[in-house]
């Protein structure tokens, strides 16, 4: 889960440690317009949580088949292990809640991709796209035909999302 908890400080790692290291060691864009965060499944949930909570860091989010909330076992187990028993903190960490809490967005692009045959994640993806649009983000929904919660969806998603990512991060004008 992408939260700071007794299980570890993954949120801080991905929003402070990794970007700080990248800026210190690589020649990269300074502002969020040149940065994207992406993930698949729980990583998609993570990309939505962190990207939506930190538009000062990430200008583009790619969520491939993300979940509606962080998960480590049942909801009760997740709240106990990841949120020290705080159900309100768990609810606030759901991507839709994070989007609502940080709205309105002025320059955030949200790309959500899902397999067309993924009966569980397809409605969740539409829920996230709707919430992102309501929060002011520029949204794109990519549905991979004939795939489900698998790497075929990921491959299709990257192929279809790459032009949007390039445009939103300013890579299309490079020569």
C-alpha positions as YAML, in Angstrom:
chain: A
units: angstrom
residues:
- id: 1
  name: UNK
  ca: [0.00, 0.00, 0.00]
- id: 2
  name: UNK
  ca: [1.24, 3.47, -0.77]
- id: 3
  name: UNK
  ca: [0.89, 4.98, 2.66]
- id: 4
  name: UNK
  ca: [3.30, 5.65, 5.48]
- id: 5
  name: UNK
  ca: [2.48, 3.12, 8.18]
- id: 6
  name: UNK
  ca: [3.92, 0.49, 10.47]
- id: 7
  name: UNK
  ca: [4.38, -1.59, 7.32]
- id: 8
  name: UNK
  ca: [6.79, 0.96, 5.86]
- id: 9
  name: UNK
  ca: [6.97, 4.45, 4.46]
- id: 10
  name: UNK
  ca: [6.21, 3.78, 0.82]
- id: 11
  name: UNK
  ca: [4.37, 7.08, 0.29]
- id: 12
  name: UNK
  ca: [7.35, 9.11, 1.49]
- id: 13
  name: UNK
  ca: [9.72, 6.91, -0.46]
- id: 14
  name: UNK
  ca: [7.85, 7.54, -3.73]
- id: 15
  name: UNK
  ca: [7.08, 11.23, -3.16]
- id: 16
  name: UNK
  ca: [10.31, 12.37, -1.53]
- id: 17
  name: UNK
  ca: [13.20, 9.89, -1.65]
- id: 18
  name: UNK
  ca: [12.86, 8.72, -5.26]
- id: 19
  name: UNK
  ca: [12.15, 12.16, -6.79]
- id: 20
  name: UNK
  ca: [14.98, 13.70, -4.74]
- id: 21
  name: UNK
  ca: [17.42, 11.03, -5.95]
- id: 22
  name: UNK
  ca: [16.27, 11.45, -9.56]
- id: 23
  name: UNK
  ca: [16.70, 15.24, -9.42]
- id: 24
  name: UNK
  ca: [20.14, 14.88, -7.81]
- id: 25
  name: UNK
  ca: [21.47, 12.33, -10.32]
- id: 26
  name: UNK
  ca: [19.62, 12.83, -13.60]
- id: 27
  name: UNK
  ca: [18.85, 15.72, -15.91]
- id: 28
  name: UNK
  ca: [15.06, 15.95, -15.63]
- id: 29
  name: UNK
  ca: [12.27, 18.49, -15.90]
- id: 30
  name: UNK
  ca: [11.94, 20.62, -12.81]
- id: 31
  name: UNK
  ca: [8.16, 20.96, -12.67]
- id: 32
  name: UNK
  ca: [5.30, 18.48, -12.46]
- id: 33
  name: UNK
  ca: [4.38, 18.92, -16.13]
- id: 34
  name: UNK
  ca: [7.38, 16.75, -17.02]
- id: 35
  name: UNK
  ca: [6.71, 14.05, -14.44]
- id: 36
  name: UNK
  ca: [4.38, 11.04, -14.52]
- id: 37
  name: UNK
  ca: [3.62, 8.22, -12.13]
- id: 38
  name: UNK
  ca: [2.22, 4.89, -13.31]
- id: 39
  name: UNK
  ca: [1.33, 1.47, -12.00]
- id: 40
  name: UNK
  ca: [-0.63, -1.73, -12.55]
- id: 41
  name: UNK
  ca: [-3.16, -3.24, -10.13]
- id: 42
  name: UNK
  ca: [-2.12, -2.17, -6.62]
- id: 43
  name: UNK
  ca: [0.52, -0.08, -8.36]
- id: 44
  name: UNK
  ca: [-2.28, 1.62, -10.27]
- id: 45
  name: UNK
  ca: [-4.01, 2.36, -6.99]
- id: 46
  name: UNK
  ca: [-0.72, 3.73, -5.73]
- id: 47
  name: UNK
  ca: [-0.20, 5.93, -8.78]
- id: 48
  name: UNK
  ca: [-3.67, 7.45, -8.29]
- id: 49
  name: UNK
  ca: [-3.19, 7.99, -4.56]
- id: 50
  name: UNK
  ca: [0.21, 9.62, -4.86]
- id: 51
  name: UNK
  ca: [-0.28, 11.44, -8.15]
- id: 52
  name: UNK
  ca: [-3.61, 12.92, -7.07]
- id: 53
  name: UNK
  ca: [-2.26, 13.87, -3.64]
- id: 54
  name: UNK
  ca: [0.89, 15.44, -5.10]
- id: 55
  name: UNK
  ca: [0.08, 17.45, -8.24]
- id: 56
  name: UNK
  ca: [3.09, 19.60, -7.33]
- id: 57
  name: UNK
  ca: [5.22, 16.52, -8.17]
- id: 58
  name: UNK
  ca: [3.33, 14.61, -10.85]
- id: 59
  name: UNK
  ca: [1.42, 16.17, -13.74]
- id: 60
  name: UNK
  ca: [0.32, 12.88, -15.29]
- id: 61
  name: UNK
  ca: [-1.00, 9.66, -13.77]
- id: 62
  name: UNK
  ca: [-1.35, 6.31, -15.51]
- id: 63
  name: UNK
  ca: [-3.50, 3.89, -13.53]
- id: 64
  name: UNK
  ca: [-3.71, 0.46, -15.16]
- id: 65
  name: UNK
  ca: [-6.41, -1.63, -13.49]
- id: 66
  name: UNK
  ca: [-6.10, 0.04, -10.13]
- id: 67
  name: UNK
  ca: [-8.26, -0.77, -7.15]
- id: 68
  name: UNK
  ca: [-10.80, 1.53, -5.49]
- id: 69
  name: UNK
  ca: [-8.92, 1.45, -2.19]
- id: 70
  name: UNK
  ca: [-5.63, 0.23, -0.73]
- id: 71
  name: UNK
  ca: [-5.81, -3.43, 0.15]
- id: 72
  name: UNK
  ca: [-3.96, -5.90, 2.33]
- id: 73
  name: UNK
  ca: [-6.41, -8.71, 2.92]
- id: 74
  name: UNK
  ca: [-9.90, -7.81, 4.05]
- id: 75
  name: UNK
  ca: [-10.96, -4.22, 4.71]
- id: 76
  name: UNK
  ca: [-10.67, -4.88, 8.45]
- id: 77
  name: UNK
  ca: [-7.17, -6.34, 8.02]
- id: 78
  name: UNK
  ca: [-6.15, -3.42, 5.82]
- id: 79
  name: UNK
  ca: [-7.38, -0.85, 8.34]
- id: 80
  name: UNK
  ca: [-5.65, -2.68, 11.21]
- id: 81
  name: UNK
  ca: [-2.29, -3.24, 9.50]
- id: 82
  name: UNK
  ca: [-1.98, -0.23, 7.23]
- id: 83
  name: UNK
  ca: [-3.89, 2.47, 9.10]
- id: 84
  name: UNK
  ca: [-3.37, 1.60, 12.79]
- id: 85
  name: UNK
  ca: [-7.09, 0.87, 13.13]
- id: 86
  name: UNK
  ca: [-8.17, 4.27, 11.77]
- id: 87
  name: UNK
  ca: [-11.10, 3.66, 9.40]
- id: 88
  name: UNK
  ca: [-11.31, 7.36, 8.49]
- id: 89
  name: UNK
  ca: [-7.65, 7.37, 7.38]
- id: 90
  name: UNK
  ca: [-8.34, 4.28, 5.28]
- id: 91
  name: UNK
  ca: [-11.33, 5.95, 3.61]
- id: 92
  name: UNK
  ca: [-9.30, 9.11, 2.97]
- id: 93
  name: UNK
  ca: [-6.59, 7.04, 1.21]
- id: 94
  name: UNK
  ca: [-8.96, 5.76, -1.49]
- id: 95
  name: UNK
  ca: [-8.10, 7.31, -4.86]
- id: 96
  name: UNK
  ca: [-11.59, 8.81, -5.30]
- id: 97
  name: UNK
  ca: [-11.32, 10.44, -1.86]
- id: 98
  name: UNK
  ca: [-7.83, 11.77, -2.62]
- id: 99
  name: UNK
  ca: [-9.06, 13.25, -5.90]
- id: 100
  name: UNK
  ca: [-11.94, 14.97, -4.13]
- id: 101
  name: UNK
  ca: [-9.76, 16.27, -1.31]
- id: 102
  name: UNK
  ca: [-7.26, 17.90, -3.68]
- id: 103
  name: UNK
  ca: [-9.72, 19.27, -6.24]
- id: 104
  name: UNK
  ca: [-9.85, 21.33, -8.26]
- id: 105
  name: UNK
  ca: [-6.94, 20.37, -10.47]
- id: 106
  name: UNK
  ca: [-5.73, 22.78, -13.11]
- id: 107
  name: UNK
  ca: [-3.02, 20.81, -14.91]
- id: 108
  name: UNK
  ca: [-3.41, 17.14, -14.06]
- id: 109
  name: UNK
  ca: [-3.80, 14.43, -16.71]
- id: 110
  name: UNK
  ca: [-5.29, 11.14, -15.56]
- id: 111
  name: UNK
  ca: [-5.14, 8.10, -17.82]
- id: 112
  name: UNK
  ca: [-6.98, 5.03, -16.63]
- id: 113
  name: UNK
  ca: [-6.64, 1.76, -18.51]
- id: 114
  name: UNK
  ca: [-8.42, -1.54, -17.97]
- id: 115
  name: UNK
  ca: [-9.14, -4.80, -19.73]
- id: 116
  name: UNK
  ca: [-12.47, -4.90, -21.54]
- id: 117
  name: UNK
  ca: [-13.20, -8.35, -20.14]
- id: 118
  name: UNK
  ca: [-12.23, -7.39, -16.58]
- id: 119
  name: UNK
  ca: [-15.65, -7.49, -14.93]
- id: 120
  name: UNK
  ca: [-14.25, -6.48, -11.53]
- id: 121
  name: UNK
  ca: [-11.93, -3.62, -12.50]
- id: 122
  name: UNK
  ca: [-13.83, -2.15, -15.45]
- id: 123
  name: UNK
  ca: [-16.54, -0.48, -13.33]
- id: 124
  name: UNK
  ca: [-13.90, 0.64, -10.81]
- id: 125
  name: UNK
  ca: [-11.95, 2.29, -13.62]
- id: 126
  name: UNK
  ca: [-15.00, 4.22, -14.75]
- id: 127
  name: UNK
  ca: [-15.57, 5.36, -11.15]
- id: 128
  name: UNK
  ca: [-12.01, 6.71, -10.96]
- id: 129
  name: UNK
  ca: [-12.24, 8.43, -14.37]
- id: 130
  name: UNK
  ca: [-15.52, 10.06, -13.36]
- id: 131
  name: UNK
  ca: [-14.04, 11.27, -10.06]
- id: 132
  name: UNK
  ca: [-10.93, 12.62, -11.80]
- id: 133
  name: UNK
  ca: [-13.04, 14.49, -14.33]
- id: 134
  name: UNK
  ca: [-15.24, 15.91, -11.60]
- id: 135
  name: UNK
  ca: [-12.08, 17.06, -9.80]
- id: 136
  name: UNK
  ca: [-10.94, 18.99, -12.89]
- id: 137
  name: UNK
  ca: [-8.36, 16.60, -14.31]
- id: 138
  name: UNK
  ca: [-8.00, 15.92, -18.02]
- id: 139
  name: UNK
  ca: [-9.10, 12.30, -18.31]
- id: 140
  name: UNK
  ca: [-8.59, 9.43, -20.71]
- id: 141
  name: UNK
  ca: [-10.10, 5.97, -20.41]
- id: 142
  name: UNK
  ca: [-8.41, 3.17, -22.33]
- id: 143
  name: UNK
  ca: [-10.22, -0.15, -22.58]
- id: 144
  name: UNK
  ca: [-8.15, -3.06, -23.87]
- id: 145
  name: UNK
  ca: [-10.36, -5.30, -26.03]
- id: 146
  name: UNK
  ca: [-10.46, -8.98, -25.12]
- id: 147
  name: UNK
  ca: [-8.17, -8.74, -22.08]
- id: 148
  name: UNK
  ca: [-8.70, -8.87, -18.33]
- id: 149
  name: UNK
  ca: [-6.51, -8.24, -15.28]
- id: 150
  name: UNK
  ca: [-3.31, -9.37, -16.97]
- id: 151
  name: UNK
  ca: [-0.14, -8.30, -18.76]
- id: 152
  name: UNK
  ca: [-1.92, -8.17, -22.13]
- id: 153
  name: UNK
  ca: [-3.90, -5.25, -20.69]
- id: 154
  name: UNK
  ca: [-0.69, -3.63, -19.48]
- id: 155
  name: UNK
  ca: [0.93, -3.96, -22.93]
- id: 156
  name: UNK
  ca: [-2.12, -2.49, -24.65]
- id: 157
  name: UNK
  ca: [-2.38, 0.28, -22.07]
- id: 158
  name: UNK
  ca: [1.23, 1.39, -22.55]
- id: 159
  name: UNK
  ca: [0.87, 1.33, -26.34]
- id: 160
  name: UNK
  ca: [-2.27, 3.45, -26.22]
- id: 161
  name: UNK
  ca: [-1.18, 5.72, -23.34]
- id: 162
  name: UNK
  ca: [2.29, 6.54, -24.65]
- id: 163
  name: UNK
  ca: [1.15, 9.29, -27.06]
- id: 164
  name: UNK
  ca: [-0.94, 10.89, -24.29]
- id: 165
  name: UNK
  ca: [1.97, 10.62, -21.84]
- id: 166
  name: UNK
  ca: [4.34, 12.14, -24.39]
- id: 167
  name: UNK
  ca: [1.97, 15.02, -25.06]
- id: 168
  name: UNK
  ca: [1.18, 15.73, -21.41]
- id: 169
  name: UNK
  ca: [4.83, 15.64, -20.34]
- id: 170
  name: UNK
  ca: [6.05, 17.76, -23.24]
- id: 171
  name: UNK
  ca: [8.06, 15.02, -24.93]
- id: 172
  name: UNK
  ca: [6.37, 15.40, -28.32]
- id: 173
  name: UNK
  ca: [8.22, 18.65, -29.07]
- id: 174
  name: UNK
  ca: [11.70, 17.21, -28.52]
- id: 175
  name: UNK
  ca: [13.98, 16.55, -31.43]
...
